Coordinates of C-alpha atoms in Angstrom, one line a residue:
Chain A
G34 CA 1.5 -35.7 -79.5
I35 CA 5.3 -35.3 -79.2
Q36 CA 6.6 -31.8 -79.8
V37 CA 10.1 -31.3 -81.4
E38 CA 11.9 -28.0 -81.1
Q39 CA 15.1 -27.1 -82.8
S40 CA 17.4 -24.2 -82.1
P41 CA 18.7 -22.0 -83.4
P42 CA 16.4 -21.6 -86.5
D43 CA 19.2 -19.9 -88.5
L44 CA 22.9 -20.0 -88.2
I45 CA 25.6 -18.3 -90.2
L46 CA 29.2 -19.4 -89.8
Q47 CA 32.5 -18.6 -91.3
E48 CA 34.3 -21.6 -92.9
G49 CA 36.3 -23.4 -90.2
A50 CA 34.1 -22.5 -87.3
N51 CA 32.4 -25.0 -85.0
S52 CA 28.7 -25.1 -84.1
T53 CA 26.2 -26.9 -81.9
L54 CA 22.6 -27.5 -83.0
R55 CA 20.0 -28.5 -80.4
C56 CA 16.8 -30.6 -80.5
N57 CA 14.4 -30.8 -77.6
F58 CA 11.5 -33.2 -77.5
S59 CA 8.6 -33.3 -75.2
D60 CA 8.1 -37.0 -74.4
S61 CA 10.0 -40.3 -74.4
V62 CA 11.1 -41.6 -77.8
N63 CA 12.7 -44.7 -79.1
N64 CA 14.0 -43.3 -82.3
L65 CA 15.9 -40.0 -82.9
Q66 CA 17.6 -39.1 -86.1
W67 CA 19.5 -36.2 -87.5
F68 CA 19.2 -35.4 -91.2
H69 CA 20.8 -32.9 -93.5
Q70 CA 18.6 -31.7 -96.4
N71 CA 20.7 -30.8 -99.4
P72 CA 19.7 -28.1 -101.9
W73 CA 18.0 -30.7 -104.1
G74 CA 15.7 -31.7 -101.2
Q75 CA 17.1 -35.1 -100.3
L76 CA 17.2 -35.9 -96.6
I77 CA 20.6 -37.4 -95.8
N78 CA 20.7 -39.5 -92.7
L79 CA 23.5 -38.3 -90.4
F80 CA 22.8 -40.2 -87.2
Y81 CA 20.4 -42.7 -85.8
I82 CA 20.9 -41.9 -82.1
P83 CA 18.1 -42.6 -79.6
S84 CA 20.6 -42.4 -76.8
G85 CA 24.3 -42.0 -76.3
T86 CA 27.0 -40.4 -78.4
K87 CA 28.2 -41.1 -82.0
Q88 CA 30.8 -39.6 -84.2
N89 CA 31.3 -39.6 -87.9
G90 CA 34.2 -37.5 -89.1
R91 CA 33.7 -33.8 -88.3
L92 CA 30.2 -34.5 -87.1
S93 CA 29.1 -35.9 -83.8
A94 CA 25.8 -36.2 -81.9
T95 CA 24.7 -36.8 -78.3
T96 CA 21.3 -37.7 -77.1
V97 CA 20.4 -37.5 -73.4
A98 CA 17.0 -39.4 -73.5
T99 CA 16.3 -38.9 -69.8
E100 CA 16.5 -35.1 -70.3
R101 CA 14.8 -35.2 -73.7
Y102 CA 17.4 -33.4 -75.8
S103 CA 19.9 -34.1 -78.5
L104 CA 22.9 -32.1 -79.8
L105 CA 24.5 -32.2 -83.1
Y106 CA 28.1 -30.9 -83.3
I107 CA 29.7 -29.7 -86.5
S108 CA 33.5 -29.0 -86.3
S109 CA 35.7 -27.2 -88.8
S110 CA 32.6 -26.3 -90.9
Q111 CA 32.8 -26.3 -94.7
T112 CA 30.7 -24.6 -97.3
T113 CA 29.3 -28.0 -98.2
D114 CA 27.8 -28.3 -94.7
S115 CA 25.3 -25.6 -95.7
G116 CA 21.7 -26.6 -95.8
V117 CA 18.9 -27.4 -93.3
Y118 CA 19.4 -29.8 -90.5
F119 CA 16.4 -31.7 -89.1
C120 CA 15.9 -33.6 -86.0
A121 CA 13.1 -36.3 -86.1
V122 CA 11.7 -38.6 -83.5
N123 CA 9.1 -41.3 -83.1
W124 CA 8.0 -43.8 -80.5
G125 CA 6.7 -47.3 -80.7
S126 CA 7.3 -49.4 -83.8
Q127 CA 5.2 -47.4 -86.3
G128 CA 6.7 -45.1 -88.9
N129 CA 5.4 -41.8 -87.8
L130 CA 8.5 -39.5 -87.6
I131 CA 7.8 -36.2 -86.1
F132 CA 10.2 -33.5 -87.5
G133 CA 11.4 -30.3 -86.0
K134 CA 11.3 -27.1 -88.1
G135 CA 15.0 -27.4 -88.8
T136 CA 18.1 -25.3 -88.4
K137 CA 19.2 -23.5 -91.6
L138 CA 23.0 -23.4 -91.7
S139 CA 24.9 -21.1 -94.0
V140 CA 28.7 -21.5 -94.1
K141 CA 30.5 -18.6 -95.8
P142 CA 33.9 -19.1 -97.4
Chain B
K203 CA 22.8 -51.8 -101.7
A204 CA 20.7 -49.5 -103.8
G205 CA 19.0 -46.7 -101.9
V206 CA 15.3 -45.6 -101.9
T207 CA 14.2 -44.7 -105.4
Q208 CA 11.4 -42.3 -106.1
T209 CA 9.9 -41.5 -109.4
P210 CA 9.3 -39.2 -111.1
R211 CA 11.6 -36.5 -109.7
Y212 CA 9.5 -33.6 -111.0
L213 CA 5.9 -33.4 -111.9
I214 CA 3.6 -30.6 -113.1
K215 CA -0.1 -31.1 -112.9
T216 CA -3.3 -29.1 -113.3
R217 CA -5.8 -28.5 -110.6
G218 CA -8.4 -31.2 -110.5
Q219 CA -6.1 -33.9 -112.0
Q220 CA -4.8 -36.9 -110.1
V221 CA -1.3 -38.0 -109.7
T222 CA 0.5 -41.2 -108.7
L223 CA 4.0 -41.2 -107.2
S224 CA 6.2 -44.3 -106.8
C225 CA 8.7 -45.4 -104.2
S226 CA 11.0 -48.4 -104.3
P227 CA 12.5 -49.1 -100.8
I228 CA 15.9 -50.5 -100.0
S229 CA 15.9 -54.3 -100.7
G230 CA 14.6 -56.2 -97.7
H231 CA 12.9 -53.2 -96.1
R232 CA 9.2 -53.9 -95.5
S233 CA 8.2 -50.5 -94.0
V234 CA 7.6 -47.6 -96.4
S235 CA 6.4 -44.2 -95.2
W236 CA 5.5 -41.0 -97.0
Y237 CA 5.9 -37.4 -96.0
Q238 CA 4.9 -34.1 -97.5
Q239 CA 7.2 -31.0 -97.2
T240 CA 5.9 -27.5 -97.7
P241 CA 7.4 -24.2 -96.7
G242 CA 4.5 -23.4 -94.4
Q243 CA 3.9 -26.7 -92.7
G244 CA 7.3 -28.3 -92.8
L245 CA 7.6 -32.1 -93.0
Q246 CA 4.4 -33.9 -92.2
F247 CA 3.7 -37.6 -92.1
L248 CA 1.2 -39.0 -94.6
F249 CA 1.1 -42.7 -94.1
E250 CA 3.1 -45.9 -93.5
Y251 CA 2.8 -49.3 -95.1
F252 CA 4.2 -52.5 -93.7
S253 CA 3.9 -55.8 -95.6
E254 CA 1.2 -54.4 -97.8
T255 CA -0.9 -53.1 -94.9
Q256 CA -1.4 -49.5 -94.0
R257 CA -0.1 -49.3 -90.4
N258 CA -0.4 -45.7 -89.6
K259 CA -2.0 -42.6 -91.2
G260 CA -1.4 -38.9 -90.7
N261 CA -3.9 -36.1 -90.7
F262 CA -4.6 -35.6 -94.4
P263 CA -7.8 -35.7 -96.4
G264 CA -9.0 -38.8 -98.1
R265 CA -7.8 -37.5 -101.5
F266 CA -4.4 -38.8 -100.3
S267 CA -4.1 -42.5 -100.5
G268 CA -1.5 -45.2 -100.9
R269 CA -0.8 -48.8 -101.4
Q270 CA 2.1 -51.2 -101.1
F271 CA 2.8 -54.2 -103.3
S272 CA 4.1 -57.6 -102.5
N273 CA 7.7 -56.6 -103.5
S274 CA 7.4 -53.7 -100.9
R275 CA 7.3 -51.0 -103.6
S276 CA 4.7 -48.3 -102.7
E277 CA 2.6 -45.8 -104.6
M278 CA 0.8 -42.8 -103.3
N279 CA -2.1 -41.2 -105.1
V280 CA -3.5 -37.7 -104.8
S281 CA -6.9 -37.2 -106.5
T282 CA -8.6 -33.9 -107.4
L283 CA -5.4 -31.9 -107.0
E284 CA -5.4 -28.5 -105.3
L285 CA -2.9 -25.7 -105.6
G286 CA -2.0 -26.4 -101.9
D287 CA -0.8 -29.9 -102.8
S288 CA 2.3 -28.4 -104.4
A289 CA 5.1 -29.8 -102.3
L290 CA 8.1 -32.1 -102.1
Y291 CA 6.9 -35.6 -101.4
L292 CA 9.4 -37.8 -99.7
C293 CA 9.4 -41.6 -99.2
A294 CA 11.4 -43.4 -96.5
S295 CA 12.1 -47.1 -95.9
R296 CA 13.1 -48.9 -92.8
E297 CA 13.6 -52.4 -91.5
S298 CA 15.0 -51.8 -88.1
G299 CA 16.9 -48.8 -86.8
G300 CA 16.8 -45.6 -88.7
Y301 CA 14.9 -44.4 -91.7
T302 CA 16.4 -43.8 -95.2
F303 CA 14.8 -41.3 -97.5
G304 CA 14.6 -41.1 -101.2
S305 CA 15.4 -38.0 -103.3
G306 CA 11.7 -37.0 -103.4
T307 CA 9.2 -36.0 -106.0
R308 CA 8.6 -32.3 -106.4
L309 CA 5.0 -31.8 -107.4
T310 CA 3.8 -28.5 -108.8
V311 CA 0.0 -27.9 -109.2
V312 CA -0.9 -25.1 -111.6

């Protein structure tokens, strides 16, 4: 099956710093999403981005499907950005999301 | 539009008991899928229902089952609970495009 690898596994930033999170996947996909898991466990959808580039405020994401990777950019980080960021992919029409192990981000004031 | 609603939020059960979790998808979404999250295994797919039919199933024992009703609400059941079933159970709904997750049910088996 498809393998999803995220890097780095852990990231500590000072408030105001920028960061780039990476997601590599091993096969063609037709769905790629980035999620932020808050301290209460909810997965918040950041981007649905099977290809191309999207931006939402301080966050942006780029997926290069032909090279099988996606990047999540966080600019001017805030303490509320802390949490775990997951990349998830699937293929076909069936709901079998494959998740990476996540990047744990800690933003210090 | 209301989001994905999962109930209950927290649950404590004893080994050997059974449990039923509920998920109400976003209105109009026919696909509901379930995931288990544990510290050791991460997020793993349990199963997906679409228009009352199980469309896909992950690699979990038969103690884990589910169903979907005509209004798209879904339930998952775990029978003969084991300590290792302690986890966060997440439900997601989708019509087209991306998946939207609920807040989860945190199950503790003692």
